């Protein structure tokens, strides 16, 4: 008997069968069940710990206290059953059940400020971050040596998070410039690779320049109340003004400046004309843009201004004195990013950029040569601010770079003989619900200045 008992135990241990573990587990569970005892439940009865756990919210039960007296009329459904059955099967937005006024008590409306309204139309899910204080020392540091080491101004202002972001942006820009220029030099600026490599170089220059401007804005913005994104823009804007162009190689100087912008939900139609009455020079552009991402311009206040558009434009430029006409089309991708996402110091600012291609052709009297067709890379970037803080006054101002070289301004000639684009400052603001102004100054191969009167049709603030 003893040997057989030892043999069976050895066999059990040899095969690793947990004979004793099942009994121990059963004993532990039974002990917990008996030791847990009974507890008083919310409905007045006595239940064990396992019953309380099973009826709790962790396992699908209710955690609403059962000893709270019911309100008068609470048994009646707020929404009738037939209405709820209908809304559950329809695709329309479902109503939110609410209690009656007798049950929920009187509704007290907030007091509106004098001369204002109860609330702004903009709805924010989170509160705005507190504005940092203004300090004069970081402004000086942001200029010297901050123009070379972006982020030193924010660092001196006690904002290391913003400083690290600006340092990273500057390093990214320098890296992209090197990634584009080095292969260009090694390949001898081959026409097979110059296009994409040039785009990489311009992107690096844009990131570096924008981080430099953001470095200055980060330390100066606490000194003033920043602008904000307009709640809405008019469905139609017309502008009429005067434009002056000083080009040493051309006779035209004075232009009528005409323009129109129509906003239709996610679609924007735009057209402009520059007409020189004396020389007959005429530049006409007409295009359409579609918003791929972001709030439409008619309801711009629903977002923070961040958007992405695809744009197509047809151009016609007549040079009667020179005896030729230039026409073609272009397509580009343009985006705008609200800098407030980068940090609270950048409230009221944004960066924008665009990249695209254009194909154009010359038309002139006489025999047509093979080189009358050409294309060029379109690239632009800028740093801007919103103008206005609600109400009828709303607009924007942008400091920008434009890489195109076929307009009235043209491009600058670099030290190495190459051509770069032009630099400029432009702004557009509605002063009232109907009237506003637009201005622009640009320097490239020529100098240009424009001032226009803007009239808005339809819409409200």
mmCIF file with all atom_site columns, C-alpha atoms in Angstrom, residues 360-461:
data_model
loop_
_atom_site.group_PDB
_atom_site.id
_atom_site.type_symbol
_atom_site.label_atom_id
_atom_site.label_alt_id
_atom_site.label_comp_id
_atom_site.label_asym_id
_atom_site.label_entity_id
_atom_site.label_seq_id
_atom_site.pdbx_PDB_ins_code
_atom_site.Cartn_x
_atom_site.Cartn_y
_atom_site.Cartn_z
_atom_site.occupancy
_atom_site.B_iso_or_equiv
_atom_site.pdbx_formal_charge
_atom_site.auth_seq_id
_atom_site.auth_comp_id
_atom_site.auth_asym_id
_atom_site.auth_atom_id
_atom_site.pdbx_PDB_model_num
ATOM 1   C CA . UNK A 1 360 ? 3.413   78.571  -71.019 1.00 0.00 ? 360 UNK A CA 1
ATOM 2   C CA . UNK A 1 361 ? 3.951   79.422  -74.655 1.00 0.00 ? 361 UNK A CA 1
ATOM 3   C CA . UNK A 1 362 ? 5.019   82.495  -76.606 1.00 0.00 ? 362 UNK A CA 1
ATOM 4   C CA . UNK A 1 363 ? 3.016   83.722  -79.554 1.00 0.00 ? 363 UNK A CA 1
ATOM 5   C CA . UNK A 1 364 ? 4.578   86.288  -81.859 1.00 0.00 ? 364 UNK A CA 1
ATOM 6   C CA . UNK A 1 365 ? 4.481   87.250  -85.553 1.00 0.00 ? 365 UNK A CA 1
ATOM 7   C CA . UNK A 1 366 ? 6.640   85.315  -87.929 1.00 0.00 ? 366 UNK A CA 1
ATOM 8   C CA . UNK A 1 367 ? 7.924   81.773  -87.913 1.00 0.00 ? 367 UNK A CA 1
ATOM 9   C CA . UNK A 1 368 ? 7.350   79.733  -84.759 1.00 0.00 ? 368 UNK A CA 1
ATOM 10  C CA . UNK A 1 369 ? 10.543  78.289  -83.313 1.00 0.00 ? 369 UNK A CA 1
ATOM 11  C CA . UNK A 1 370 ? 10.915  75.121  -81.274 1.00 0.00 ? 370 UNK A CA 1
ATOM 12  C CA . UNK A 1 371 ? 11.712  76.918  -78.052 1.00 0.00 ? 371 UNK A CA 1
ATOM 13  C CA . UNK A 1 372 ? 8.459   78.841  -77.726 1.00 0.00 ? 372 UNK A CA 1
ATOM 14  C CA . UNK A 1 373 ? 7.216   76.374  -75.057 1.00 0.00 ? 373 UNK A CA 1
ATOM 15  C CA . UNK A 1 374 ? 8.637   76.321  -71.570 1.00 0.00 ? 374 UNK A CA 1
ATOM 16  C CA . UNK A 1 375 ? 7.752   75.393  -68.007 1.00 0.00 ? 375 UNK A CA 1
ATOM 17  C CA . UNK A 1 376 ? 8.889   76.610  -64.627 1.00 0.00 ? 376 UNK A CA 1
ATOM 18  C CA . UNK A 1 377 ? 8.753   75.613  -60.982 1.00 0.00 ? 377 UNK A CA 1
ATOM 19  C CA . UNK A 1 378 ? 6.343   77.637  -58.854 1.00 0.00 ? 378 UNK A CA 1
ATOM 20  C CA . UNK A 1 379 ? 7.227   78.065  -55.209 1.00 0.00 ? 379 UNK A CA 1
ATOM 21  C CA . UNK A 1 380 ? 6.136   80.526  -52.558 1.00 0.00 ? 380 UNK A CA 1
ATOM 22  C CA . UNK A 1 381 ? 6.232   80.823  -48.785 1.00 0.00 ? 381 UNK A CA 1
ATOM 23  C CA . UNK A 1 382 ? 5.332   83.512  -46.285 1.00 0.00 ? 382 UNK A CA 1
ATOM 24  C CA . UNK A 1 383 ? 4.764   84.461  -42.655 1.00 0.00 ? 383 UNK A CA 1
ATOM 25  C CA . UNK A 1 384 ? 1.575   86.325  -41.869 1.00 0.00 ? 384 UNK A CA 1
ATOM 26  C CA . UNK A 1 385 ? -0.654  87.675  -39.124 1.00 0.00 ? 385 UNK A CA 1
ATOM 27  C CA . UNK A 1 386 ? -4.402  88.041  -38.794 1.00 0.00 ? 386 UNK A CA 1
ATOM 28  C CA . UNK A 1 387 ? -5.784  91.577  -38.566 1.00 0.00 ? 387 UNK A CA 1
ATOM 29  C CA . UNK A 1 388 ? -8.812  92.309  -36.415 1.00 0.00 ? 388 UNK A CA 1
ATOM 30  C CA . UNK A 1 389 ? -10.178 90.773  -33.232 1.00 0.00 ? 389 UNK A CA 1
ATOM 31  C CA . UNK A 1 390 ? -13.801 90.211  -34.155 1.00 0.00 ? 390 UNK A CA 1
ATOM 32  C CA . UNK A 1 391 ? -16.428 92.436  -35.698 1.00 0.00 ? 391 UNK A CA 1
ATOM 33  C CA . UNK A 1 392 ? -16.376 93.978  -39.167 1.00 0.00 ? 392 UNK A CA 1
ATOM 34  C CA . UNK A 1 393 ? -12.623 94.723  -39.196 1.00 0.00 ? 393 UNK A CA 1
ATOM 35  C CA . UNK A 1 394 ? -10.915 91.562  -40.440 1.00 0.00 ? 394 UNK A CA 1
ATOM 36  C CA . UNK A 1 395 ? -8.060  90.707  -42.765 1.00 0.00 ? 395 UNK A CA 1
ATOM 37  C CA . UNK A 1 396 ? -4.447  89.588  -42.965 1.00 0.00 ? 396 UNK A CA 1
ATOM 38  C CA . UNK A 1 397 ? -0.914  90.745  -43.784 1.00 0.00 ? 397 UNK A CA 1
ATOM 39  C CA . UNK A 1 398 ? 1.822   88.476  -45.201 1.00 0.00 ? 398 UNK A CA 1
ATOM 40  C CA . UNK A 1 399 ? 5.575   88.859  -45.722 1.00 0.00 ? 399 UNK A CA 1
ATOM 41  C CA . UNK A 1 400 ? 6.361   86.486  -48.603 1.00 0.00 ? 400 UNK A CA 1
ATOM 42  C CA . UNK A 1 401 ? 8.772   85.145  -51.198 1.00 0.00 ? 401 UNK A CA 1
ATOM 43  C CA . UNK A 1 402 ? 7.602   84.251  -54.733 1.00 0.00 ? 402 UNK A CA 1
ATOM 44  C CA . UNK A 1 403 ? 9.875   82.192  -56.960 1.00 0.00 ? 403 UNK A CA 1
ATOM 45  C CA . UNK A 1 404 ? 8.152   82.909  -60.266 1.00 0.00 ? 404 UNK A CA 1
ATOM 46  C CA . UNK A 1 405 ? 9.981   85.072  -62.793 1.00 0.00 ? 405 UNK A CA 1
ATOM 47  C CA . UNK A 1 406 ? 7.454   85.670  -65.575 1.00 0.00 ? 406 UNK A CA 1
ATOM 48  C CA . UNK A 1 407 ? 5.284   88.377  -63.994 1.00 0.00 ? 407 UNK A CA 1
ATOM 49  C CA . UNK A 1 408 ? 5.527   92.121  -63.999 1.00 0.00 ? 408 UNK A CA 1
ATOM 50  C CA . UNK A 1 409 ? 8.113   92.050  -61.200 1.00 0.00 ? 409 UNK A CA 1
ATOM 51  C CA . UNK A 1 410 ? 10.309  89.169  -62.407 1.00 0.00 ? 410 UNK A CA 1
ATOM 52  C CA . UNK A 1 411 ? 13.190  87.745  -60.429 1.00 0.00 ? 411 UNK A CA 1
ATOM 53  C CA . UNK A 1 412 ? 16.439  88.928  -58.888 1.00 0.00 ? 412 UNK A CA 1
ATOM 54  C CA . UNK A 1 413 ? 19.776  87.982  -60.415 1.00 0.00 ? 413 UNK A CA 1
ATOM 55  C CA . UNK A 1 414 ? 22.052  86.259  -57.912 1.00 0.00 ? 414 UNK A CA 1
ATOM 56  C CA . UNK A 1 415 ? 25.797  86.699  -57.488 1.00 0.00 ? 415 UNK A CA 1
ATOM 57  C CA . UNK A 1 416 ? 26.473  83.449  -59.329 1.00 0.00 ? 416 UNK A CA 1
ATOM 58  C CA . UNK A 1 417 ? 24.433  84.506  -62.333 1.00 0.00 ? 417 UNK A CA 1
ATOM 59  C CA . UNK A 1 418 ? 21.350  82.492  -61.370 1.00 0.00 ? 418 UNK A CA 1
ATOM 60  C CA . UNK A 1 419 ? 17.897  83.910  -60.917 1.00 0.00 ? 419 UNK A CA 1
ATOM 61  C CA . UNK A 1 420 ? 15.886  83.880  -57.729 1.00 0.00 ? 420 UNK A CA 1
ATOM 62  C CA . UNK A 1 421 ? 12.363  85.147  -57.195 1.00 0.00 ? 421 UNK A CA 1
ATOM 63  C CA . UNK A 1 422 ? 11.007  88.289  -55.569 1.00 0.00 ? 422 UNK A CA 1
ATOM 64  C CA . UNK A 1 423 ? 10.208  89.399  -52.020 1.00 0.00 ? 423 UNK A CA 1
ATOM 65  C CA . UNK A 1 424 ? 7.149   91.312  -50.955 1.00 0.00 ? 424 UNK A CA 1
ATOM 66  C CA . UNK A 1 425 ? 4.624   92.405  -48.364 1.00 0.00 ? 425 UNK A CA 1
ATOM 67  C CA . UNK A 1 426 ? 0.876   92.308  -48.985 1.00 0.00 ? 426 UNK A CA 1
ATOM 68  C CA . UNK A 1 427 ? -2.217  92.958  -46.939 1.00 0.00 ? 427 UNK A CA 1
ATOM 69  C CA . UNK A 1 428 ? -5.973  92.923  -47.303 1.00 0.00 ? 428 UNK A CA 1
ATOM 70  C CA . UNK A 1 429 ? -8.433  94.133  -44.661 1.00 0.00 ? 429 UNK A CA 1
ATOM 71  C CA . UNK A 1 430 ? -12.133 94.962  -44.488 1.00 0.00 ? 430 UNK A CA 1
ATOM 72  C CA . UNK A 1 431 ? -12.603 98.114  -42.400 1.00 0.00 ? 431 UNK A CA 1
ATOM 73  C CA . UNK A 1 432 ? -16.408 97.894  -42.369 1.00 0.00 ? 432 UNK A CA 1
ATOM 74  C CA . UNK A 1 433 ? -18.922 95.291  -43.445 1.00 0.00 ? 433 UNK A CA 1
ATOM 75  C CA . UNK A 1 434 ? -18.695 96.539  -47.035 1.00 0.00 ? 434 UNK A CA 1
ATOM 76  C CA . UNK A 1 435 ? -15.502 98.542  -47.575 1.00 0.00 ? 435 UNK A CA 1
ATOM 77  C CA . UNK A 1 436 ? -11.844 97.761  -47.180 1.00 0.00 ? 436 UNK A CA 1
ATOM 78  C CA . UNK A 1 437 ? -8.378  98.285  -48.641 1.00 0.00 ? 437 UNK A CA 1
ATOM 79  C CA . UNK A 1 438 ? -5.683  96.073  -50.163 1.00 0.00 ? 438 UNK A CA 1
ATOM 80  C CA . UNK A 1 439 ? -2.011  96.981  -50.590 1.00 0.00 ? 439 UNK A CA 1
ATOM 81  C CA . UNK A 1 440 ? 1.103   95.256  -51.902 1.00 0.00 ? 440 UNK A CA 1
ATOM 82  C CA . UNK A 1 441 ? 4.803   96.050  -52.327 1.00 0.00 ? 441 UNK A CA 1
ATOM 83  C CA . UNK A 1 442 ? 7.189   93.720  -54.151 1.00 0.00 ? 442 UNK A CA 1
ATOM 84  C CA . UNK A 1 443 ? 10.862  93.833  -55.152 1.00 0.00 ? 443 UNK A CA 1
ATOM 85  C CA . UNK A 1 444 ? 12.511  91.587  -57.736 1.00 0.00 ? 444 UNK A CA 1
ATOM 86  C CA . UNK A 1 445 ? 13.805  92.367  -61.199 1.00 0.00 ? 445 UNK A CA 1
ATOM 87  C CA . UNK A 1 446 ? 11.460  95.360  -60.982 1.00 0.00 ? 446 UNK A CA 1
ATOM 88  C CA . UNK A 1 447 ? 9.815   97.340  -58.189 1.00 0.00 ? 447 UNK A CA 1
ATOM 89  C CA . UNK A 1 448 ? 6.048   97.258  -57.773 1.00 0.00 ? 448 UNK A CA 1
ATOM 90  C CA . UNK A 1 449 ? 3.512   98.956  -55.501 1.00 0.00 ? 449 UNK A CA 1
ATOM 91  C CA . UNK A 1 450 ? -0.280  98.638  -55.466 1.00 0.00 ? 450 UNK A CA 1
ATOM 92  C CA . UNK A 1 451 ? -3.161  100.206 -53.547 1.00 0.00 ? 451 UNK A CA 1
ATOM 93  C CA . UNK A 1 452 ? -6.771  99.117  -54.091 1.00 0.00 ? 452 UNK A CA 1
ATOM 94  C CA . UNK A 1 453 ? -10.214 99.796  -52.699 1.00 0.00 ? 453 UNK A CA 1
ATOM 95  C CA . UNK A 1 454 ? -12.185 96.645  -51.762 1.00 0.00 ? 454 UNK A CA 1
ATOM 96  C CA . UNK A 1 455 ? -15.962 96.307  -51.821 1.00 0.00 ? 455 UNK A CA 1
ATOM 97  C CA . UNK A 1 456 ? -17.670 93.278  -50.236 1.00 0.00 ? 456 UNK A CA 1
ATOM 98  C CA . UNK A 1 457 ? -20.986 91.997  -51.563 1.00 0.00 ? 457 UNK A CA 1
ATOM 99  C CA . UNK A 1 458 ? -23.204 89.935  -49.260 1.00 0.00 ? 458 UNK A CA 1
ATOM 100 C CA . UNK A 1 459 ? -22.297 88.159  -46.063 1.00 0.00 ? 459 UNK A CA 1
ATOM 101 C CA . UNK A 1 460 ? -22.067 89.535  -42.526 1.00 0.00 ? 460 UNK A CA 1
ATOM 102 C CA . UNK A 1 461 ? -19.647 89.634  -39.625 1.00 0.00 ? 461 UNK A CA 1
#
